[in-house]
């Protein structure tokens, strides 16, 4: 099998900043509660009319530029999102048109916060088997569109943004291992109940606020710690490595307390974990993508480093990926 690696990264965040102080005016909460319970200080929110594809397109253009390839060179576009512009067509088709990528296959995947890791795993298979040469994987979300701004249990957590990666064959390093997992028995703990075929939109579903994220935070917290820890261990094991070999750990930025608990269980020093949750909150599939992009930009990752992407989300789904940079 060919060695496949990431040859370009990009990210995009909308300009509007929503701070904890802004949220204090919207629901019964405080900067102190949000900061100590989640580690989040602010998040980015789209302006009216801005959709997931708008963010995805901007992040994708940056990733292509960094990879130094044109959209014509792409064979595959995968967009991971739980907040598509509309039910169909896919966000990936809207990205394809905007980029002018002529000969690509494209589809969206729904793997919530683990979407980017799932996308990387899928793209790697297509490229390693020589089916395709260059792939674009995007994690993009407008979570503000499914956030109940009257529910203090959830509205303090989420934000909007997009991250993108171009994958291709590399001469050295690259993706060393991938591990993916799931357990649908916990589907009810974190979901948007209505708007699909089970409960299509009606006046009643809207009145009952069923088009917004519903989460049993406490339960989700425990499973996130368990499965993110296990995912990283299994992926490292598959790569023939241990936690001591990790130079930079890029977890899904769900909650600072979750990330610190995972790092502690893995025996990782705090300076090996990349954190940007303070600035952006939880942006689901865009989280690991943008964290990786920023860690590289800030030179927290250098050539030859062992990087672990680790994510967990609604479904439940989880996964990790070990990359030699
Ligand atoms: N401000 C003030 N008080 C609040 C707020 C708030 N924003 N939210 C909840 N509280 C209150 C609760 O009402 C409760 O009060 P009570 O004791 O009087 O009932 C108290 O604070 C404690 O609530 P808990 O839910 O127990 O708080 P917890 O410490 O568990 O933190 C949180 C809640 C932040 C949601 C946490 O459980 C969490 O991060 N869970 C995991 C989220 C996650 O990882 N999601 C996965 C990915 S998301 C995706 O896939 C889209």
Tab-separated table of C-alpha atoms and ligand atoms in Angstrom:
chain	number	residue	atom	x	y	z
A	1	UNK	CA	0.000	0.000	0.000
A	2	UNK	CA	1.147	3.544	-0.733
A	3	UNK	CA	2.070	5.971	2.035
A	4	UNK	CA	-0.622	8.640	2.287
A	5	UNK	CA	-0.180	11.924	4.124
A	6	UNK	CA	-1.623	15.393	4.515
A	7	UNK	CA	0.048	17.807	2.095
A	8	UNK	CA	-2.010	20.950	2.804
A	9	UNK	CA	-4.303	22.320	5.508
A	10	UNK	CA	-6.737	25.221	5.651
A	11	UNK	CA	-9.293	26.667	8.018
A	12	UNK	CA	-11.946	29.337	8.084
A	13	UNK	CA	-13.911	30.935	10.891
A	14	UNK	CA	-16.698	33.475	10.583
A	15	UNK	CA	-15.798	36.937	11.937
A	16	UNK	CA	-18.514	37.270	14.567
A	17	UNK	CA	-17.312	36.435	18.090
A	18	UNK	CA	-19.839	35.373	20.736
A	19	UNK	CA	-18.292	35.650	24.196
A	20	UNK	CA	-19.356	34.125	27.498
A	21	UNK	CA	-20.349	37.644	28.545
A	22	UNK	CA	-22.688	37.822	25.534
A	23	UNK	CA	-24.249	34.505	26.622
A	24	UNK	CA	-24.785	35.866	30.151
A	25	UNK	CA	-27.281	38.260	28.539
A	26	UNK	CA	-29.079	35.448	26.682
A	27	UNK	CA	-29.476	32.634	29.281
A	28	UNK	CA	-29.016	32.116	33.034
A	29	UNK	CA	-25.270	31.392	32.973
A	30	UNK	CA	-21.954	32.997	33.885
A	31	UNK	CA	-18.497	33.337	32.392
A	32	UNK	CA	-17.193	31.621	35.531
A	33	UNK	CA	-19.470	28.544	35.084
A	34	UNK	CA	-18.703	28.167	31.386
A	35	UNK	CA	-14.949	28.649	31.852
A	36	UNK	CA	-14.549	26.230	34.767
A	37	UNK	CA	-16.946	23.562	33.417
A	38	UNK	CA	-15.878	23.649	29.759
A	39	UNK	CA	-12.738	25.759	29.195
A	40	UNK	CA	-14.592	27.827	26.566
A	41	UNK	CA	-14.304	31.643	26.555
A	42	UNK	CA	-15.763	32.464	23.144
A	43	UNK	CA	-16.966	30.909	19.910
A	44	UNK	CA	-17.405	32.105	16.298
A	45	UNK	CA	-20.885	32.413	14.816
A	46	UNK	CA	-21.914	32.894	11.172
A	47	UNK	CA	-23.663	36.003	9.962
A	48	UNK	CA	-27.190	35.677	8.642
A	49	UNK	CA	-27.272	33.845	5.338
A	50	UNK	CA	-23.851	32.216	5.761
A	51	UNK	CA	-24.022	28.413	5.452
A	52	UNK	CA	-21.733	25.431	5.979
A	53	UNK	CA	-20.599	25.303	2.332
A	54	UNK	CA	-19.493	28.960	2.512
A	55	UNK	CA	-17.092	28.078	5.342
A	56	UNK	CA	-16.062	24.774	3.716
A	57	UNK	CA	-15.188	26.483	0.416
A	58	UNK	CA	-12.929	29.058	2.106
A	59	UNK	CA	-11.100	26.403	4.177
A	60	UNK	CA	-10.730	24.197	1.066
A	61	UNK	CA	-9.190	27.004	-1.017
A	62	UNK	CA	-6.562	27.589	1.700
A	63	UNK	CA	-5.775	23.867	1.911
A	64	UNK	CA	-5.365	23.601	-1.880
A	65	UNK	CA	-3.086	26.641	-1.872
A	66	UNK	CA	-0.902	25.169	0.852
A	67	UNK	CA	-0.813	21.803	-0.930
A	68	UNK	CA	0.198	23.657	-4.101
A	69	UNK	CA	-2.236	21.743	-6.284
A	70	UNK	CA	-5.198	22.996	-8.272
A	71	UNK	CA	-8.815	21.902	-7.860
A	72	UNK	CA	-8.445	20.188	-11.270
A	73	UNK	CA	-5.988	17.778	-9.655
A	74	UNK	CA	-8.551	16.551	-7.118
A	75	UNK	CA	-10.189	13.151	-7.576
A	76	UNK	CA	-12.309	13.038	-4.435
A	77	UNK	CA	-14.039	15.510	-2.100
A	78	UNK	CA	-15.439	14.340	1.238
A	79	UNK	CA	-17.246	16.785	3.519
A	80	UNK	CA	-17.956	15.687	7.089
A	81	UNK	CA	-20.850	17.642	8.553
A	82	UNK	CA	-23.998	17.353	10.655
A	83	UNK	CA	-25.187	20.794	9.537
A	84	UNK	CA	-25.414	20.631	5.726
A	85	UNK	CA	-26.791	23.678	3.877
A	86	UNK	CA	-29.894	21.568	3.132
A	87	UNK	CA	-30.906	17.884	3.236
A	88	UNK	CA	-29.637	17.429	-0.296
A	89	UNK	CA	-27.678	17.969	-2.473
A	90	UNK	CA	-24.549	17.361	-0.435
A	91	UNK	CA	-22.236	20.122	0.777
A	92	UNK	CA	-19.424	18.372	-1.111
A	93	UNK	CA	-21.225	19.042	-4.438
A	94	UNK	CA	-21.488	22.739	-3.553
A	95	UNK	CA	-17.768	22.762	-2.711
A	96	UNK	CA	-16.995	20.946	-5.979
A	97	UNK	CA	-18.814	23.605	-8.023
A	98	UNK	CA	-17.227	26.539	-6.180
A	99	UNK	CA	-13.731	25.103	-6.549
A	100	UNK	CA	-14.288	24.213	-10.203
A	101	UNK	CA	-13.063	20.678	-9.529
A	102	UNK	CA	-14.079	18.965	-12.769
A	103	UNK	CA	-13.356	15.259	-12.354
A	104	UNK	CA	-14.138	14.471	-8.750
A	105	UNK	CA	-16.313	12.016	-6.889
A	106	UNK	CA	-17.940	13.726	-3.927
A	107	UNK	CA	-20.087	12.853	-0.956
A	108	UNK	CA	-20.835	13.955	2.602
A	109	UNK	CA	-20.428	11.812	5.680
A	110	UNK	CA	-22.336	12.063	8.950
A	111	UNK	CA	-20.091	11.021	11.819
A	112	UNK	CA	-20.671	14.050	14.071
A	113	UNK	CA	-17.565	15.160	15.965
A	114	UNK	CA	-15.576	12.182	14.650
A	115	UNK	CA	-16.405	13.182	11.048
A	116	UNK	CA	-12.986	14.532	10.107
A	117	UNK	CA	-11.191	11.422	11.423
A	118	UNK	CA	-13.693	9.217	9.558
A	119	UNK	CA	-13.130	11.307	6.410
A	120	UNK	CA	-9.357	10.951	6.643
A	121	UNK	CA	-9.747	7.181	7.073
A	122	UNK	CA	-11.996	6.884	3.996
A	123	UNK	CA	-9.770	9.071	1.811
A	124	UNK	CA	-6.675	7.159	2.876
A	125	UNK	CA	-8.209	3.895	1.636
A	126	UNK	CA	-9.068	5.331	-1.792
A	127	UNK	CA	-5.573	6.789	-2.188
A	128	UNK	CA	-3.536	3.917	-0.732
A	129	UNK	CA	-5.211	1.495	-3.153
A	130	UNK	CA	-4.329	3.810	-6.077
A	131	UNK	CA	-8.025	4.256	-6.849
A	132	UNK	CA	-7.515	8.033	-6.642
A	133	UNK	CA	-4.477	10.324	-6.424
A	134	UNK	CA	-5.567	13.448	-4.530
A	135	UNK	CA	-8.393	13.890	-2.022
A	136	UNK	CA	-9.856	16.838	-0.143
A	137	UNK	CA	-11.356	16.119	3.278
A	138	UNK	CA	-13.335	18.894	4.960
A	139	UNK	CA	-14.912	19.166	8.411
A	140	UNK	CA	-17.391	22.056	8.360
A	141	UNK	CA	-20.214	23.066	10.661
A	142	UNK	CA	-22.717	25.802	11.374
A	143	UNK	CA	-23.754	24.373	14.737
A	144	UNK	CA	-25.350	27.715	15.617
A	145	UNK	CA	-28.163	26.707	13.212
A	146	UNK	CA	-29.132	23.694	15.387
A	147	UNK	CA	-28.314	25.246	18.774
A	148	UNK	CA	-31.198	26.130	21.080
A	149	UNK	CA	-30.226	29.610	22.228
A	150	UNK	CA	-32.687	29.256	25.115
A	151	UNK	CA	-31.084	26.068	26.513
A	152	UNK	CA	-28.156	26.895	28.798
A	153	UNK	CA	-27.178	23.206	28.987
A	154	UNK	CA	-26.088	23.209	25.360
A	155	UNK	CA	-25.892	26.724	23.903
A	156	UNK	CA	-22.690	27.602	25.745
A	157	UNK	CA	-20.816	24.736	24.079
A	158	UNK	CA	-21.050	25.077	20.315
A	159	UNK	CA	-19.649	27.265	17.530
A	160	UNK	CA	-19.142	27.467	13.752
A	161	UNK	CA	-16.073	26.910	11.554
A	162	UNK	CA	-14.387	24.741	8.934
A	163	UNK	CA	-11.087	22.930	8.451
A	164	UNK	CA	-9.797	21.156	5.347
A	165	UNK	CA	-6.959	18.807	4.430
A	166	UNK	CA	-5.539	17.685	1.085
A	167	UNK	CA	-4.278	14.107	1.092
A	168	UNK	CA	-1.895	12.563	-1.370
A	169	UNK	CA	0.973	10.080	-1.646
A	170	UNK	CA	4.019	11.059	0.422
A	171	UNK	CA	7.593	9.760	0.273
A	172	UNK	CA	8.031	9.400	4.038
A	173	UNK	CA	5.874	9.333	7.166
A	174	UNK	CA	2.176	9.922	6.525
A	175	UNK	CA	-0.781	8.107	8.079
A	176	UNK	CA	0.561	5.210	10.134
A	177	UNK	CA	-2.731	3.848	11.466
A	178	UNK	CA	-6.432	4.523	11.786
A	179	UNK	CA	-9.001	3.147	14.210
A	180	UNK	CA	-12.778	3.760	14.002
A	181	UNK	CA	-15.574	2.615	16.322
A	182	UNK	CA	-19.275	3.097	17.069
A	183	UNK	CA	-22.169	2.130	19.350
A	184	UNK	CA	-25.643	3.166	18.237
A	185	UNK	CA	-27.243	2.055	21.534
A	186	UNK	CA	-26.481	5.532	22.853
A	187	UNK	CA	-28.097	7.419	19.971
A	188	UNK	CA	-30.659	9.024	22.306
A	189	UNK	CA	-28.052	10.716	24.513
A	190	UNK	CA	-27.094	13.252	21.861
A	191	UNK	CA	-29.295	14.076	18.890
A	192	UNK	CA	-31.425	16.512	16.910
A	193	UNK	CA	-34.777	14.672	17.120
A	194	UNK	CA	-36.777	16.250	14.272
A	195	UNK	CA	-36.310	17.282	10.668
A	196	UNK	CA	-35.555	13.792	9.362
A	197	UNK	CA	-37.885	11.019	8.189
A	198	UNK	CA	-38.855	9.995	11.757
A	199	UNK	CA	-40.267	13.400	12.663
A	200	UNK	CA	-40.488	15.584	9.568
A	201	UNK	CA	-40.851	19.298	10.277
A	202	UNK	CA	-44.313	20.285	11.479
A	203	UNK	CA	-45.598	23.256	13.448
A	204	UNK	CA	-45.559	20.944	16.463
A	205	UNK	CA	-41.904	19.913	16.085
A	206	UNK	CA	-40.945	23.561	15.769
A	207	UNK	CA	-43.068	24.593	18.773
A	208	UNK	CA	-41.464	21.798	20.817
A	209	UNK	CA	-37.971	22.952	19.789
A	210	UNK	CA	-37.171	19.501	18.378
A	211	UNK	CA	-34.904	20.836	15.612
A	212	UNK	CA	-32.193	21.673	18.137
A	213	UNK	CA	-29.402	19.659	19.778
A	214	UNK	CA	-30.595	17.644	22.795
A	215	UNK	CA	-27.831	16.246	24.961
A	216	UNK	CA	-27.501	14.412	28.261
A	217	UNK	CA	-24.171	16.078	28.950
A	218	UNK	CA	-23.149	14.076	32.001
A	219	UNK	CA	-23.562	10.719	30.267
A	220	UNK	CA	-21.898	11.901	27.079
A	221	UNK	CA	-18.965	13.192	29.132
A	222	UNK	CA	-18.208	9.742	30.619
A	223	UNK	CA	-18.369	7.943	27.282
A	224	UNK	CA	-16.237	10.622	25.607
A	225	UNK	CA	-13.440	10.068	28.121
A	226	UNK	CA	-13.664	6.268	27.802
A	227	UNK	CA	-13.756	6.023	24.021
A	228	UNK	CA	-11.290	8.806	23.254
A	229	UNK	CA	-8.781	7.143	25.585
A	230	UNK	CA	-9.348	3.707	24.032
A	231	UNK	CA	-9.233	5.053	20.460
A	232	UNK	CA	-5.852	6.699	20.945
A	233	UNK	CA	-4.450	3.572	22.624
A	234	UNK	CA	-5.714	1.242	19.873
A	235	UNK	CA	-4.518	3.475	17.009
A	236	UNK	CA	-1.079	3.855	18.608
A	237	UNK	CA	-0.907	0.120	19.180
A	238	UNK	CA	-1.776	-0.523	15.520
A	239	UNK	CA	1.072	1.795	14.531
A	240	UNK	CA	3.488	-0.083	16.816
A	241	UNK	CA	3.847	3.005	19.027
A	242	UNK	CA	3.021	3.972	22.603
A	243	UNK	CA	1.867	7.179	24.316
A	244	UNK	CA	5.499	8.046	25.059
A	245	UNK	CA	6.111	8.413	21.316
A	246	UNK	CA	3.418	11.076	20.882
A	247	UNK	CA	4.690	14.609	20.130
A	248	UNK	CA	1.336	16.305	19.573
A	249	UNK	CA	-2.101	15.078	20.624
A	250	UNK	CA	-4.982	16.735	18.736
A	251	UNK	CA	-8.250	15.813	20.449
A	252	UNK	CA	-11.768	16.816	19.419
A	253	UNK	CA	-12.235	20.049	21.381
A	254	UNK	CA	-15.424	19.076	23.263
A	255	UNK	CA	-14.728	20.162	26.812
A	256	UNK	CA	-11.395	20.995	28.464
A	257	UNK	CA	-12.189	18.662	31.377
A	258	UNK	CA	-12.778	15.752	28.958
A	259	UNK	CA	-9.487	16.439	27.185
A	260	UNK	CA	-7.470	16.697	30.380
A	261	UNK	CA	-9.052	13.481	31.693
A	262	UNK	CA	-8.167	11.655	28.451
A	263	UNK	CA	-4.596	12.999	28.527
A	264	UNK	CA	-4.214	11.915	32.149
A	265	UNK	CA	-5.432	8.387	31.385
A	266	UNK	CA	-3.014	8.208	28.451
A	267	UNK	CA	-0.164	9.574	30.602
A	268	UNK	CA	0.376	12.517	28.240
A	269	UNK	CA	1.974	15.716	29.562
A	270	UNK	CA	-0.227	18.822	29.190
A	271	UNK	CA	2.257	20.447	26.802
A	272	UNK	CA	1.691	17.624	24.297
A	273	UNK	CA	-2.039	18.343	23.979
A	274	UNK	CA	-3.097	20.979	21.485
A	275	UNK	CA	-5.966	23.081	22.811
A	276	UNK	CA	-7.944	25.816	21.087
A	277	UNK	CA	-11.334	25.182	22.711
A	278	UNK	CA	-11.052	28.495	24.568
A	279	UNK	CA	-11.362	30.418	21.261
A	280	UNK	CA	-13.834	28.303	19.306
A	281	UNK	CA	-15.831	25.961	21.585
A	282	UNK	CA	-17.026	22.646	20.165
A	283	UNK	CA	-17.304	22.787	16.363
A	284	UNK	CA	-17.960	19.078	15.855
A	285	UNK	CA	-16.330	17.747	12.652
A	286	UNK	CA	-14.435	21.033	12.148
A	287	UNK	CA	-12.784	20.719	15.534
A	288	UNK	CA	-9.922	18.265	14.898
A	289	UNK	CA	-9.438	19.697	11.386
A	290	UNK	CA	-8.968	23.280	12.582
A	291	UNK	CA	-6.954	22.261	15.657
A	292	UNK	CA	-4.537	20.341	13.412
A	293	UNK	CA	-4.296	23.303	11.034
A	294	UNK	CA	-3.548	25.744	13.872
A	295	UNK	CA	-1.056	23.413	15.580
A	296	UNK	CA	0.925	23.242	12.320
A	297	UNK	CA	0.667	27.024	11.771
A	298	UNK	CA	1.921	27.666	15.309
A	299	UNK	CA	4.813	25.247	14.684
A	300	UNK	CA	3.668	22.968	17.466
A	301	UNK	CA	4.138	20.161	14.931
A	302	UNK	CA	7.370	19.713	13.031
A	303	UNK	CA	8.647	17.258	10.427
A	304	UNK	CA	8.976	13.731	11.819
A	305	UNK	CA	6.656	14.336	14.794
A	306	UNK	CA	4.120	11.714	15.812
A	307	UNK	CA	0.667	13.319	15.781
A	308	UNK	CA	-2.530	11.696	17.082
A	309	UNK	CA	-6.001	12.894	16.001
A	310	UNK	CA	-8.643	11.623	18.416
A	311	UNK	CA	-12.408	12.254	18.285
A	312	UNK	CA	-15.758	11.217	19.727
A	313	UNK	CA	-19.299	12.291	18.928
A	314	UNK	CA	-23.018	11.652	18.556
A	315	UNK	CA	-23.989	8.147	17.506
A	316	UNK	CA	-21.879	7.336	19.397
A	317	UNK	CA	-18.943	7.261	16.986
A	318	UNK	CA	-15.269	7.583	17.755
A	319	UNK	CA	-11.893	7.212	16.116
A	320	UNK	CA	-8.205	8.064	16.120
A	321	UNK	CA	-5.506	8.435	13.535
A	322	UNK	CA	-1.714	8.350	13.995
A	323	UNK	CA	0.321	10.440	11.552
A	324	UNK	CA	4.068	10.840	11.176
A	325	UNK	CA	4.433	14.456	10.073
B	1	LIG	N1	-24.641	27.818	33.185
B	1	LIG	C1	-24.882	27.629	34.492
B	1	LIG	N2	-25.312	26.457	34.998
B	1	LIG	C2	-25.480	25.436	34.139
B	1	LIG	C3	-25.247	25.567	32.758
B	1	LIG	C4	-24.823	26.825	32.293
B	1	LIG	N3	-24.553	27.051	30.987
B	1	LIG	N4	-25.505	24.387	32.156
B	1	LIG	C5	-25.886	23.536	33.114
B	1	LIG	N5	-25.866	24.171	34.315
B	1	LIG	C6	-26.227	23.634	35.626
B	1	LIG	C7	-27.142	22.443	35.525
B	1	LIG	O1	-28.483	22.858	35.409
B	1	LIG	C8	-26.866	21.745	36.828
B	1	LIG	O2	-27.575	22.403	37.860
B	1	LIG	P1	-28.297	21.537	39.018
B	1	LIG	O3	-27.169	20.825	39.717
B	1	LIG	O4	-28.960	22.585	39.818
B	1	LIG	O5	-29.204	20.615	38.305
B	1	LIG	C9	-25.371	22.005	37.055
B	1	LIG	O6	-25.044	23.147	36.240
B	1	LIG	C10	-24.471	20.854	36.677
B	1	LIG	O7	-24.881	20.374	35.413
B	1	LIG	P2	-24.175	19.141	34.738
B	1	LIG	O8	-24.873	18.814	33.454
B	1	LIG	O9	-23.985	18.041	35.720
B	1	LIG	O10	-22.757	19.803	34.422
B	1	LIG	P3	-21.470	19.095	33.873
B	1	LIG	O11	-20.373	19.308	34.795
B	1	LIG	O12	-21.734	17.687	33.393
B	1	LIG	O13	-21.172	19.963	32.568
B	1	LIG	C11	-21.407	19.821	30.190
B	1	LIG	C12	-22.114	20.012	31.525
B	1	LIG	C13	-20.469	20.978	29.993
B	1	LIG	C14	-22.437	19.807	29.078
B	1	LIG	C15	-20.608	18.493	30.187
B	1	LIG	O14	-21.419	17.449	30.663
B	1	LIG	C16	-20.067	18.099	28.837
B	1	LIG	O15	-19.195	18.731	28.294
B	1	LIG	N6	-20.518	16.970	28.277
B	1	LIG	C17	-19.979	16.378	27.058
B	1	LIG	C18	-20.233	17.179	25.815
B	1	LIG	C19	-19.628	16.443	24.643
B	1	LIG	O16	-18.507	15.975	24.692
B	1	LIG	N7	-20.350	16.253	23.563
B	1	LIG	C20	-19.818	15.331	22.535
B	1	LIG	C21	-19.614	15.838	21.293
B	1	LIG	S1	-20.855	16.936	20.708
B	1	LIG	C22	-21.388	16.342	19.178
B	1	LIG	O17	-21.187	15.217	18.810
B	1	LIG	C23	-22.215	17.302	18.354
